[in-house]
XYZ file of N, CA and C in Angstrom:
213
model
N 13.124 6.414 -11.879
C 11.913 7.096 -11.297
C 12.327 8.477 -11.276
N 11.644 9.086 -11.975
C 11.601 10.693 -11.843
C 10.893 11.279 -10.697
N 11.424 12.770 -10.207
C 10.310 13.109 -9.323
C 10.436 14.575 -9.742
N 8.931 15.070 -9.936
C 8.840 16.662 -9.686
C 8.732 17.289 -8.524
N 8.905 18.715 -8.694
C 9.004 19.278 -7.619
C 8.425 20.865 -7.735
N 7.376 20.969 -6.943
C 6.442 22.252 -7.205
C 7.421 23.047 -5.998
N 8.259 23.960 -6.902
C 9.090 24.811 -5.851
C 8.103 25.953 -4.697
N 8.744 26.331 -3.782
C 8.549 27.379 -2.741
C 7.755 28.448 -3.295
N 8.018 28.927 -4.277
C 7.388 30.210 -4.760
C 6.216 30.221 -5.867
N 5.558 28.807 -6.018
C 4.988 28.158 -7.210
C 3.433 28.183 -6.662
N 2.702 28.666 -7.571
C 1.427 28.401 -6.788
C 0.510 27.905 -7.960
N -0.267 26.811 -7.689
C -1.050 25.724 -9.114
C -2.457 25.507 -8.508
N -3.154 26.152 -9.334
C -4.737 26.061 -9.254
C -5.469 25.243 -10.548
N -6.224 23.941 -9.902
C -6.647 22.998 -10.923
C -6.295 21.638 -10.648
N -5.879 20.971 -11.690
C -5.701 19.233 -11.528
C -4.291 19.248 -12.111
N -3.571 18.097 -11.014
C -2.427 17.609 -11.671
C -2.630 16.114 -11.469
N -2.158 15.513 -12.452
C -2.002 14.237 -12.873
C -0.625 13.650 -13.098
N -0.564 12.476 -12.759
C 1.139 12.283 -13.385
C 1.466 10.899 -12.945
N 2.393 9.930 -13.706
C 2.782 8.798 -13.183
C 3.986 8.508 -12.355
N 4.538 9.678 -12.132
C 5.686 9.828 -11.167
C 5.425 10.480 -9.801
N 6.506 10.171 -9.165
C 6.121 11.087 -7.901
C 6.169 12.640 -7.928
N 5.794 13.093 -6.843
C 5.675 14.696 -6.844
C 5.661 15.110 -5.259
N 6.764 16.100 -5.144
C 7.251 16.892 -4.111
C 6.469 18.331 -4.043
N 5.665 18.743 -3.180
C 5.209 20.079 -3.161
C 5.862 20.693 -2.136
N 6.441 22.006 -2.648
C 7.375 22.890 -1.656
C 6.406 23.826 -1.383
N 5.180 24.454 -2.280
C 4.649 25.516 -2.577
C 3.494 25.651 -2.439
N 2.423 26.040 -2.874
C 1.020 25.949 -3.030
C 0.360 24.986 -4.076
N -0.808 24.305 -3.537
C -1.482 23.626 -4.623
C -2.858 23.669 -4.004
N -3.954 24.032 -5.175
C -5.307 24.061 -4.914
C -5.931 23.524 -5.951
N -6.861 22.565 -5.581
C -7.433 21.401 -6.412
C -7.749 20.284 -6.685
N -6.894 19.323 -7.150
C -6.952 18.078 -7.301
C -5.670 17.502 -7.689
N -4.853 16.282 -6.766
C -3.552 15.765 -6.953
C -3.902 14.324 -7.328
N -3.391 13.704 -8.387
C -3.818 12.191 -8.418
C -2.358 11.937 -9.211
N -1.490 11.138 -8.526
C -0.300 10.517 -8.791
C -0.130 9.091 -8.649
N 0.447 8.271 -9.637
C 0.801 6.835 -9.492
C 1.608 6.598 -8.437
N 2.658 7.248 -8.382
C 3.851 6.892 -7.151
C 3.318 7.580 -5.491
N 4.483 8.033 -5.292
C 4.308 8.764 -3.995
C 4.062 10.610 -4.097
N 3.429 11.057 -3.129
C 3.217 12.332 -2.953
C 3.743 12.803 -1.668
N 4.780 13.891 -1.484
C 5.333 14.240 -0.305
C 5.103 15.895 -0.385
N 4.411 16.479 0.888
C 4.061 17.914 1.189
C 4.894 18.008 2.154
N 5.873 18.926 1.680
C 6.955 19.486 2.703
C 6.784 20.342 3.597
N 7.486 20.714 4.513
C 7.202 21.702 5.792
C 6.955 22.920 4.930
N 6.020 23.822 5.330
C 5.828 25.079 4.343
C 4.948 25.089 3.372
N 4.815 23.756 2.680
C 3.692 23.704 1.680
C 2.357 24.043 2.069
N 1.409 24.423 1.528
C 0.170 24.793 1.537
C -0.621 23.908 0.592
N -1.585 23.034 0.666
C -2.455 21.958 -0.314
C -3.724 22.422 0.279
N -4.545 22.812 -0.386
C -5.824 22.761 -0.578
C -6.241 21.725 -1.710
N -6.644 20.246 -1.414
C -6.947 19.629 -2.606
C -7.532 18.012 -2.203
N -8.074 17.691 -3.267
C -8.342 16.483 -2.881
C -7.255 15.461 -3.317
N -6.409 14.488 -2.847
C -5.452 13.701 -2.876
C -5.515 12.338 -3.126
N -4.366 11.711 -4.039
C -4.942 10.169 -4.759
C -3.482 9.980 -5.017
N -3.035 9.033 -4.363
C -1.572 8.435 -4.504
C -1.300 7.213 -3.839
N -0.200 6.803 -4.547
C 0.074 5.399 -3.789
C 0.559 5.481 -2.158
N 1.643 6.503 -1.970
C 1.613 6.700 -0.575
C 1.640 8.162 -0.288
N 1.309 8.855 0.638
C 1.338 10.419 1.011
C 1.854 10.522 1.925
N 3.182 11.590 1.989
C 3.680 12.077 3.317
C 3.570 13.440 3.638
N 3.035 13.800 4.768
C 2.744 15.194 4.912
C 3.528 16.007 5.975
N 4.013 17.032 5.637
C 4.461 17.772 6.909
C 4.317 19.146 6.921
N 3.711 19.370 5.936
C 3.193 20.674 5.731
C 1.571 20.841 6.005
N 0.964 21.986 5.419
C -0.784 22.187 5.671
C -1.437 21.406 4.738
N -2.230 20.622 5.020
C -3.087 19.897 3.668
C -4.508 20.114 4.667
N -5.531 20.097 3.624
C -6.782 20.872 3.935
C -7.558 19.893 2.449
N -8.372 18.735 2.759
C -8.855 17.869 1.840
C -9.048 16.333 1.762
N -9.693 15.504 1.195
C -9.369 14.258 1.390
C -8.448 13.791 0.543
N -8.115 12.357 1.174
C -6.619 11.503 0.919
C -7.427 10.255 0.674
N -6.847 9.742 -0.689
C -6.605 8.402 -1.033
C -5.322 7.924 -0.839
N -4.935 7.304 -0.192
C -3.403 6.331 -0.059
C -3.407 5.072 -0.666
N -2.986 4.591 -1.594
C -3.349 3.289 -1.631
C -2.423 2.273 -0.868
N -1.426 2.710 -0.660
C -0.528 1.775 0.197
C -0.297 2.558 2.045
N 0.068 3.803 1.476
C 0.664 4.185 2.772
C 0.295 5.893 3.041
N 0.205 6.275 4.307
C -0.193 7.440 4.513
C 0.394 8.182 5.509
């Protein structure tokens, strides 16, 4: 299983969808929907509605969260 990483100096505005897990170190604004796990690392800034199998938050998150297994 692969893991996609959004780096600390990356900003994404829009919708992110995928089948693998995602780790966010940078900034995301919009909507995130992944089939596997989502990790928001310390220092990350996420303003989005989230849907994932599991969600782990250490950074800043503003939005609605749907975790199918674990938050």
